[in-house]
């Protein structure tokens, strides 16, 4: 899998807005997606969509590389390398219902097969145990007609961050945990974090049990 340079971030709440802003600040080209017109408008105006320390300054710094949209079809329609989902605390079934852009992005990314560059889906949402393997990955395989670990990759990447310290917590974490569908996907996300983080956190990769 090629180095990750462009990203979509689905959900522009306190975590998602900070993920999008910090990625842009650190040099990634980012589009943020949300159903809330006010959040999208504020991001595009260079303003924070939520109250969080350091977010306004971070958006300003990375503004040339950050934009937002209401159109979930843009999640992967322009060939973005990875899609980051940061919707708050869904259960397994809610995860399926609340990330329609995942399947659509993969479908629009289109046609990656063995030997080609696939798309990487990164889920930071809190989920019920097993939801990534039993809900998210089967949905993506159904929507794309591809096989996880061959045609696209999935990483579960929970953030251990307190509100009020999200920007600093993202950029300078003590630890990064990556649940990987396959080794190349995990390696690509780990390499992204080495560029993204300001410190050198411990990065732990855990293989997924999902194989199809």
PDB file of N, CA, C and O in Angstrom, residues 90-150:
ATOM      1  N   UNK A  90     -20.944   4.381  18.497  1.00  0.00           N
ATOM      2  CA  UNK A  90     -22.014   3.552  17.961  1.00  0.00           C
ATOM      3  C   UNK A  90     -21.888   2.099  18.417  1.00  0.00           C
ATOM      4  O   UNK A  90     -20.793   1.620  18.665  1.00  0.00           O
ATOM      5  N   UNK A  91     -23.012   1.439  18.523  1.00  0.00           N
ATOM      6  CA  UNK A  91     -22.967  -0.005  18.707  1.00  0.00           C
ATOM      7  C   UNK A  91     -22.670  -0.621  17.354  1.00  0.00           C
ATOM      8  O   UNK A  91     -22.568   0.072  16.345  1.00  0.00           O
ATOM      9  N   UNK A  92     -22.555  -1.950  17.328  1.00  0.00           N
ATOM     10  CA  UNK A  92     -22.266  -2.609  16.068  1.00  0.00           C
ATOM     11  C   UNK A  92     -23.293  -2.303  14.991  1.00  0.00           C
ATOM     12  O   UNK A  92     -22.947  -1.951  13.866  1.00  0.00           O
ATOM     13  N   UNK A  93     -24.581  -2.395  15.298  1.00  0.00           N
ATOM     14  CA  UNK A  93     -25.606  -2.134  14.290  1.00  0.00           C
ATOM     15  C   UNK A  93     -25.618  -0.664  13.916  1.00  0.00           C
ATOM     16  O   UNK A  93     -25.782  -0.315  12.743  1.00  0.00           O
ATOM     17  N   UNK A  94     -25.460   0.229  14.904  1.00  0.00           N
ATOM     18  CA  UNK A  94     -25.421   1.659  14.602  1.00  0.00           C
ATOM     19  C   UNK A  94     -24.238   1.993  13.707  1.00  0.00           C
ATOM     20  O   UNK A  94     -24.311   2.879  12.862  1.00  0.00           O
ATOM     21  N   UNK A  95     -23.137   1.267  13.904  1.00  0.00           N
ATOM     22  CA  UNK A  95     -21.973   1.487  13.061  1.00  0.00           C
ATOM     23  C   UNK A  95     -22.326   1.247  11.604  1.00  0.00           C
ATOM     24  O   UNK A  95     -21.966   2.022  10.723  1.00  0.00           O
ATOM     25  N   UNK A  96     -23.066   0.167  11.342  1.00  0.00           N
ATOM     26  CA  UNK A  96     -23.498  -0.137   9.985  1.00  0.00           C
ATOM     27  C   UNK A  96     -24.404   0.965   9.443  1.00  0.00           C
ATOM     28  O   UNK A  96     -24.289   1.373   8.292  1.00  0.00           O
ATOM     29  N   UNK A  97     -25.298   1.499  10.302  1.00  0.00           N
ATOM     30  CA  UNK A  97     -26.286   2.468   9.855  1.00  0.00           C
ATOM     31  C   UNK A  97     -25.717   3.867   9.716  1.00  0.00           C
ATOM     32  O   UNK A  97     -26.215   4.671   8.931  1.00  0.00           O
ATOM     33  N   UNK A  98     -24.652   4.168  10.457  1.00  0.00           N
ATOM     34  CA  UNK A  98     -24.202   5.545  10.566  1.00  0.00           C
ATOM     35  C   UNK A  98     -22.961   5.860   9.739  1.00  0.00           C
ATOM     36  O   UNK A  98     -22.492   6.990   9.755  1.00  0.00           O
ATOM     37  N   UNK A  99     -22.426   4.920   9.009  1.00  0.00           N
ATOM     38  CA  UNK A  99     -21.275   5.240   8.157  1.00  0.00           C
ATOM     39  C   UNK A  99     -21.558   4.863   6.698  1.00  0.00           C
ATOM     40  O   UNK A  99     -20.821   4.108   6.089  1.00  0.00           O
ATOM     41  N   UNK A 100     -22.622   5.406   6.101  1.00  0.00           N
ATOM     42  CA  UNK A 100     -22.932   5.063   4.710  1.00  0.00           C
ATOM     43  C   UNK A 100     -21.817   5.447   3.763  1.00  0.00           C
ATOM     44  O   UNK A 100     -21.676   4.876   2.683  1.00  0.00           O
ATOM     45  N   UNK A 101     -20.999   6.419   4.117  1.00  0.00           N
ATOM     46  CA  UNK A 101     -19.918   6.842   3.220  1.00  0.00           C
ATOM     47  C   UNK A 101     -18.862   5.772   3.060  1.00  0.00           C
ATOM     48  O   UNK A 101     -18.148   5.745   2.064  1.00  0.00           O
ATOM     49  N   UNK A 102     -18.739   4.860   4.031  1.00  0.00           N
ATOM     50  CA  UNK A 102     -17.703   3.849   3.944  1.00  0.00           C
ATOM     51  C   UNK A 102     -17.867   3.028   2.669  1.00  0.00           C
ATOM     52  O   UNK A 102     -16.953   2.917   1.861  1.00  0.00           O
ATOM     53  N   UNK A 103     -19.049   2.450   2.501  1.00  0.00           N
ATOM     54  CA  UNK A 103     -19.261   1.616   1.328  1.00  0.00           C
ATOM     55  C   UNK A 103     -19.247   2.431   0.050  1.00  0.00           C
ATOM     56  O   UNK A 103     -18.672   2.021  -0.955  1.00  0.00           O
ATOM     57  N   UNK A 104     -19.864   3.614   0.079  1.00  0.00           N
ATOM     58  CA  UNK A 104     -19.907   4.440  -1.120  1.00  0.00           C
ATOM     59  C   UNK A 104     -18.511   4.901  -1.514  1.00  0.00           C
ATOM     60  O   UNK A 104     -18.163   4.933  -2.690  1.00  0.00           O
ATOM     61  N   UNK A 105     -17.697   5.243  -0.514  1.00  0.00           N
ATOM     62  CA  UNK A 105     -16.329   5.683  -0.817  1.00  0.00           C
ATOM     63  C   UNK A 105     -15.542   4.566  -1.477  1.00  0.00           C
ATOM     64  O   UNK A 105     -14.819   4.787  -2.450  1.00  0.00           O
ATOM     65  N   UNK A 106     -15.691   3.363  -0.957  1.00  0.00           N
ATOM     66  CA  UNK A 106     -14.968   2.235  -1.532  1.00  0.00           C
ATOM     67  C   UNK A 106     -15.442   1.951  -2.948  1.00  0.00           C
ATOM     68  O   UNK A 106     -14.650   1.669  -3.842  1.00  0.00           O
ATOM     69  N   UNK A 107     -16.753   2.052  -3.144  1.00  0.00           N
ATOM     70  CA  UNK A 107     -17.295   1.788  -4.472  1.00  0.00           C
ATOM     71  C   UNK A 107     -16.795   2.820  -5.474  1.00  0.00           C
ATOM     72  O   UNK A 107     -16.435   2.500  -6.599  1.00  0.00           O
ATOM     73  N   UNK A 108     -16.741   4.101  -5.059  1.00  0.00           N
ATOM     74  CA  UNK A 108     -16.274   5.160  -5.943  1.00  0.00           C
ATOM     75  C   UNK A 108     -14.763   5.075  -6.139  1.00  0.00           C
ATOM     76  O   UNK A 108     -14.251   5.438  -7.188  1.00  0.00           O
ATOM     77  N   UNK A 109     -14.062   4.607  -5.109  1.00  0.00           N
ATOM     78  CA  UNK A 109     -12.617   4.402  -5.237  1.00  0.00           C
ATOM     79  C   UNK A 109     -12.368   3.382  -6.346  1.00  0.00           C
ATOM     80  O   UNK A 109     -11.521   3.555  -7.193  1.00  0.00           O
ATOM     81  N   UNK A 110     -13.160   2.311  -6.259  1.00  0.00           N
ATOM     82  CA  UNK A 110     -13.401   1.424  -7.370  1.00  0.00           C
ATOM     83  C   UNK A 110     -12.305   0.496  -7.828  1.00  0.00           C
ATOM     84  O   UNK A 110     -11.207   0.890  -8.094  1.00  0.00           O
ATOM     85  N   UNK A 111     -12.641  -0.766  -7.922  1.00  0.00           N
ATOM     86  CA  UNK A 111     -11.926  -1.706  -8.741  1.00  0.00           C
ATOM     87  C   UNK A 111     -10.541  -2.110  -8.326  1.00  0.00           C
ATOM     88  O   UNK A 111      -9.870  -2.785  -9.083  1.00  0.00           O
ATOM     89  N   UNK A 112     -10.082  -1.721  -7.158  1.00  0.00           N
ATOM     90  CA  UNK A 112      -8.723  -2.132  -6.774  1.00  0.00           C
ATOM     91  C   UNK A 112      -8.701  -3.638  -6.575  1.00  0.00           C
ATOM     92  O   UNK A 112      -9.525  -4.210  -5.882  1.00  0.00           O
ATOM     93  N   UNK A 113      -7.748  -4.264  -7.172  1.00  0.00           N
ATOM     94  CA  UNK A 113      -7.600  -5.707  -7.036  1.00  0.00           C
ATOM     95  C   UNK A 113      -6.150  -6.004  -6.723  1.00  0.00           C
ATOM     96  O   UNK A 113      -5.322  -5.103  -6.644  1.00  0.00           O
ATOM     97  N   UNK A 114      -5.851  -7.248  -6.522  1.00  0.00           N
ATOM     98  CA  UNK A 114      -4.509  -7.638  -6.129  1.00  0.00           C
ATOM     99  C   UNK A 114      -3.476  -7.040  -7.085  1.00  0.00           C
ATOM    100  O   UNK A 114      -3.616  -7.102  -8.297  1.00  0.00           O
ATOM    101  N   UNK A 115      -2.444  -6.423  -6.498  1.00  0.00           N
ATOM    102  CA  UNK A 115      -1.417  -5.786  -7.292  1.00  0.00           C
ATOM    103  C   UNK A 115      -1.668  -4.312  -7.536  1.00  0.00           C
ATOM    104  O   UNK A 115      -0.819  -3.613  -8.060  1.00  0.00           O
ATOM    105  N   UNK A 116      -2.858  -3.797  -7.140  1.00  0.00           N
ATOM    106  CA  UNK A 116      -3.163  -2.390  -7.275  1.00  0.00           C
ATOM    107  C   UNK A 116      -3.223  -1.765  -5.890  1.00  0.00           C
ATOM    108  O   UNK A 116      -3.257  -2.448  -4.880  1.00  0.00           O
ATOM    109  N   UNK A 117      -3.254  -0.414  -5.853  1.00  0.00           N
ATOM    110  CA  UNK A 117      -3.328   0.298  -4.582  1.00  0.00           C
ATOM    111  C   UNK A 117      -4.773   0.321  -4.105  1.00  0.00           C
ATOM    112  O   UNK A 117      -5.649   0.845  -4.785  1.00  0.00           O
ATOM    113  N   UNK A 118      -5.049  -0.201  -2.925  1.00  0.00           N
ATOM    114  CA  UNK A 118      -6.375  -0.206  -2.364  1.00  0.00           C
ATOM    115  C   UNK A 118      -6.598   0.976  -1.442  1.00  0.00           C
ATOM    116  O   UNK A 118      -5.705   1.738  -1.137  1.00  0.00           O
ATOM    117  N   UNK A 119      -7.828   1.112  -0.971  1.00  0.00           N
ATOM    118  CA  UNK A 119      -8.236   2.182  -0.067  1.00  0.00           C
ATOM    119  C   UNK A 119      -8.130   1.658   1.362  1.00  0.00           C
ATOM    120  O   UNK A 119      -8.313   0.470   1.612  1.00  0.00           O
ATOM    121  N   UNK A 120      -7.842   2.537   2.288  1.00  0.00           N
ATOM    122  CA  UNK A 120      -7.756   2.161   3.693  1.00  0.00           C
ATOM    123  C   UNK A 120      -8.877   2.843   4.465  1.00  0.00           C
ATOM    124  O   UNK A 120      -9.041   4.060   4.389  1.00  0.00           O
ATOM    125  N   UNK A 121      -9.645   2.062   5.208  1.00  0.00           N
ATOM    126  CA  UNK A 121     -10.722   2.563   6.046  1.00  0.00           C
ATOM    127  C   UNK A 121     -10.270   2.492   7.497  1.00  0.00           C
ATOM    128  O   UNK A 121      -9.899   1.423   7.982  1.00  0.00           O
ATOM    129  N   UNK A 122     -10.301   3.622   8.185  1.00  0.00           N
ATOM    130  CA  UNK A 122      -9.839   3.707   9.570  1.00  0.00           C
ATOM    131  C   UNK A 122     -11.021   4.081  10.452  1.00  0.00           C
ATOM    132  O   UNK A 122     -11.660   5.114  10.235  1.00  0.00           O
ATOM    133  N   UNK A 123     -11.313   3.254  11.444  1.00  0.00           N
ATOM    134  CA  UNK A 123     -12.429   3.505  12.351  1.00  0.00           C
ATOM    135  C   UNK A 123     -11.885   3.864  13.734  1.00  0.00           C
ATOM    136  O   UNK A 123     -11.202   3.065  14.368  1.00  0.00           O
ATOM    137  N   UNK A 124     -12.188   5.093  14.181  1.00  0.00           N
ATOM    138  CA  UNK A 124     -11.789   5.520  15.520  1.00  0.00           C
ATOM    139  C   UNK A 124     -12.957   5.492  16.495  1.00  0.00           C
ATOM    140  O   UNK A 124     -12.773   5.771  17.677  1.00  0.00           O
ATOM    141  N   UNK A 125     -14.156   5.202  15.991  1.00  0.00           N
ATOM    142  CA  UNK A 125     -15.336   5.191  16.848  1.00  0.00           C
ATOM    143  C   UNK A 125     -15.269   4.078  17.872  1.00  0.00           C
ATOM    144  O   UNK A 125     -14.749   2.994  17.599  1.00  0.00           O
ATOM    145  N   UNK A 126     -15.829   4.349  19.054  1.00  0.00           N
ATOM    146  CA  UNK A 126     -15.995   3.285  20.030  1.00  0.00           C
ATOM    147  C   UNK A 126     -17.058   2.317  19.511  1.00  0.00           C
ATOM    148  O   UNK A 126     -18.136   2.745  19.109  1.00  0.00           O
ATOM    149  N   UNK A 127     -16.747   1.042  19.505  1.00  0.00           N
ATOM    150  CA  UNK A 127     -17.692   0.053  19.000  1.00  0.00           C
ATOM    151  C   UNK A 127     -17.856  -1.077  20.015  1.00  0.00           C
ATOM    152  O   UNK A 127     -17.049  -1.230  20.930  1.00  0.00           O
ATOM    153  N   UNK A 128     -18.900  -1.852  19.820  1.00  0.00           N
ATOM    154  CA  UNK A 128     -19.046  -3.054  20.624  1.00  0.00           C
ATOM    155  C   UNK A 128     -18.005  -4.073  20.172  1.00  0.00           C
ATOM    156  O   UNK A 128     -17.571  -4.066  19.017  1.00  0.00           O
ATOM    157  N   UNK A 129     -17.571  -4.962  21.057  1.00  0.00           N
ATOM    158  CA  UNK A 129     -16.550  -5.950  20.693  1.00  0.00           C
ATOM    159  C   UNK A 129     -16.965  -6.759  19.463  1.00  0.00           C
ATOM    160  O   UNK A 129     -18.091  -7.254  19.374  1.00  0.00           O
ATOM    161  N   UNK A 130     -16.071  -6.871  18.522  1.00  0.00           N
ATOM    162  CA  UNK A 130     -16.319  -7.675  17.324  1.00  0.00           C
ATOM    163  C   UNK A 130     -17.032  -6.958  16.204  1.00  0.00           C
ATOM    164  O   UNK A 130     -17.210  -7.529  15.120  1.00  0.00           O
ATOM    165  N   UNK A 131     -17.439  -5.663  16.430  1.00  0.00           N
ATOM    166  CA  UNK A 131     -18.248  -4.978  15.419  1.00  0.00           C
ATOM    167  C   UNK A 131     -17.483  -4.740  14.126  1.00  0.00           C
ATOM    168  O   UNK A 131     -18.066  -4.771  13.041  1.00  0.00           O
ATOM    169  N   UNK A 132     -16.189  -4.494  14.216  1.00  0.00           N
ATOM    170  CA  UNK A 132     -15.425  -4.256  12.989  1.00  0.00           C
ATOM    171  C   UNK A 132     -15.400  -5.519  12.135  1.00  0.00           C
ATOM    172  O   UNK A 132     -15.619  -5.479  10.920  1.00  0.00           O
ATOM    173  N   UNK A 133     -15.130  -6.668  12.771  1.00  0.00           N
ATOM    174  CA  UNK A 133     -15.064  -7.930  12.028  1.00  0.00           C
ATOM    175  C   UNK A 133     -16.431  -8.402  11.547  1.00  0.00           C
ATOM    176  O   UNK A 133     -16.549  -8.948  10.448  1.00  0.00           O
ATOM    177  N   UNK A 134     -17.474  -8.204  12.374  1.00  0.00           N
ATOM    178  CA  UNK A 134     -18.770  -8.799  12.051  1.00  0.00           C
ATOM    179  C   UNK A 134     -19.727  -7.847  11.348  1.00  0.00           C
ATOM    180  O   UNK A 134     -20.694  -8.299  10.736  1.00  0.00           O
ATOM    181  N   UNK A 135     -19.484  -6.532  11.432  1.00  0.00           N
ATOM    182  CA  UNK A 135     -20.398  -5.556  10.827  1.00  0.00           C
ATOM    183  C   UNK A 135     -19.703  -4.732   9.750  1.00  0.00           C
ATOM    184  O   UNK A 135     -20.114  -4.723   8.594  1.00  0.00           O
ATOM    185  N   UNK A 136     -18.640  -4.035  10.122  1.00  0.00           N
ATOM    186  CA  UNK A 136     -18.021  -3.090   9.193  1.00  0.00           C
ATOM    187  C   UNK A 136     -17.358  -3.783   8.007  1.00  0.00           C
ATOM    188  O   UNK A 136     -17.602  -3.432   6.848  1.00  0.00           O
ATOM    189  N   UNK A 137     -16.506  -4.774   8.277  1.00  0.00           N
ATOM    190  CA  UNK A 137     -15.797  -5.431   7.172  1.00  0.00           C
ATOM    191  C   UNK A 137     -16.761  -6.157   6.226  1.00  0.00           C
ATOM    192  O   UNK A 137     -16.649  -6.005   5.005  1.00  0.00           O
ATOM    193  N   UNK A 138     -17.749  -6.927   6.729  1.00  0.00           N
ATOM    194  CA  UNK A 138     -18.708  -7.533   5.792  1.00  0.00           C
ATOM    195  C   UNK A 138     -19.461  -6.505   4.959  1.00  0.00           C
ATOM    196  O   UNK A 138     -19.731  -6.732   3.773  1.00  0.00           O
ATOM    197  N   UNK A 139     -19.806  -5.337   5.564  1.00  0.00           N
ATOM    198  CA  UNK A 139     -20.488  -4.296   4.809  1.00  0.00           C
ATOM    199  C   UNK A 139     -19.602  -3.787   3.676  1.00  0.00           C
ATOM    200  O   UNK A 139     -20.048  -3.629   2.527  1.00  0.00           O
ATOM    201  N   UNK A 140     -18.338  -3.538   3.981  1.00  0.00           N
ATOM    202  CA  UNK A 140     -17.422  -3.028   2.959  1.00  0.00           C
ATOM    203  C   UNK A 140     -17.216  -4.047   1.845  1.00  0.00           C
ATOM    204  O   UNK A 140     -17.156  -3.688   0.665  1.00  0.00           O
ATOM    205  N   UNK A 141     -17.101  -5.317   2.207  1.00  0.00           N
ATOM    206  CA  UNK A 141     -16.938  -6.355   1.187  1.00  0.00           C
ATOM    207  C   UNK A 141     -18.176  -6.448   0.309  1.00  0.00           C
ATOM    208  O   UNK A 141     -18.070  -6.615  -0.916  1.00  0.00           O
ATOM    209  N   UNK A 142     -19.344  -6.321   0.931  1.00  0.00           N
ATOM    210  CA  UNK A 142     -20.584  -6.370   0.154  1.00  0.00           C
ATOM    211  C   UNK A 142     -20.691  -5.178  -0.785  1.00  0.00           C
ATOM    212  O   UNK A 142     -21.067  -5.309  -1.952  1.00  0.00           O
ATOM    213  N   UNK A 143     -20.348  -3.989  -0.297  1.00  0.00           N
ATOM    214  CA  UNK A 143     -20.492  -2.769  -1.089  1.00  0.00           C
ATOM    215  C   UNK A 143     -19.466  -2.693  -2.219  1.00  0.00           C
ATOM    216  O   UNK A 143     -19.761  -2.183  -3.299  1.00  0.00           O
ATOM    217  N   UNK A 144     -18.249  -3.155  -1.956  1.00  0.00           N
ATOM    218  CA  UNK A 144     -17.190  -3.015  -2.957  1.00  0.00           C
ATOM    219  C   UNK A 144     -17.078  -4.221  -3.880  1.00  0.00           C
ATOM    220  O   UNK A 144     -16.510  -4.131  -4.966  1.00  0.00           O
ATOM    221  N   UNK A 145     -17.579  -5.366  -3.422  1.00  0.00           N
ATOM    222  CA  UNK A 145     -17.362  -6.590  -4.176  1.00  0.00           C
ATOM    223  C   UNK A 145     -15.936  -7.079  -4.051  1.00  0.00           C
ATOM    224  O   UNK A 145     -15.520  -7.986  -4.780  1.00  0.00           O
ATOM    225  N   UNK A 146     -15.174  -6.491  -3.121  1.00  0.00           N
ATOM    226  CA  UNK A 146     -13.784  -6.865  -2.924  1.00  0.00           C
ATOM    227  C   UNK A 146     -13.577  -7.650  -1.656  1.00  0.00           C
ATOM    228  O   UNK A 146     -14.516  -7.940  -0.917  1.00  0.00           O
ATOM    229  N   UNK A 147     -12.335  -8.000  -1.410  1.00  0.00           N
ATOM    230  CA  UNK A 147     -11.966  -8.794  -0.237  1.00  0.00           C
ATOM    231  C   UNK A 147     -11.080  -7.956   0.661  1.00  0.00           C
ATOM    232  O   UNK A 147     -10.065  -7.403   0.214  1.00  0.00           O
ATOM    233  N   UNK A 148     -11.457  -7.876   1.918  1.00  0.00           N
ATOM    234  CA  UNK A 148     -10.666  -7.133   2.891  1.00  0.00           C
ATOM    235  C   UNK A 148      -9.300  -7.795   3.058  1.00  0.00           C
ATOM    236  O   UNK A 148      -9.203  -9.005   3.205  1.00  0.00           O
ATOM    237  N   UNK A 149      -8.254  -6.986   3.040  1.00  0.00           N
ATOM    238  CA  UNK A 149      -6.906  -7.507   3.154  1.00  0.00           C
ATOM    239  C   UNK A 149      -6.251  -7.751   1.817  1.00  0.00           C
ATOM    240  O   UNK A 149      -5.045  -7.959   1.746  1.00  0.00           O
ATOM    241  N   UNK A 150      -7.050  -7.709   0.752  1.00  0.00           N
ATOM    242  CA  UNK A 150      -6.502  -7.847  -0.598  1.00  0.00           C
ATOM    243  C   UNK A 150      -6.855  -6.635  -1.442  1.00  0.00           C
ATOM    244  O   UNK A 150      -5.983  -6.008  -2.035  1.00  0.00           O
TER     245      UNK A 150
END
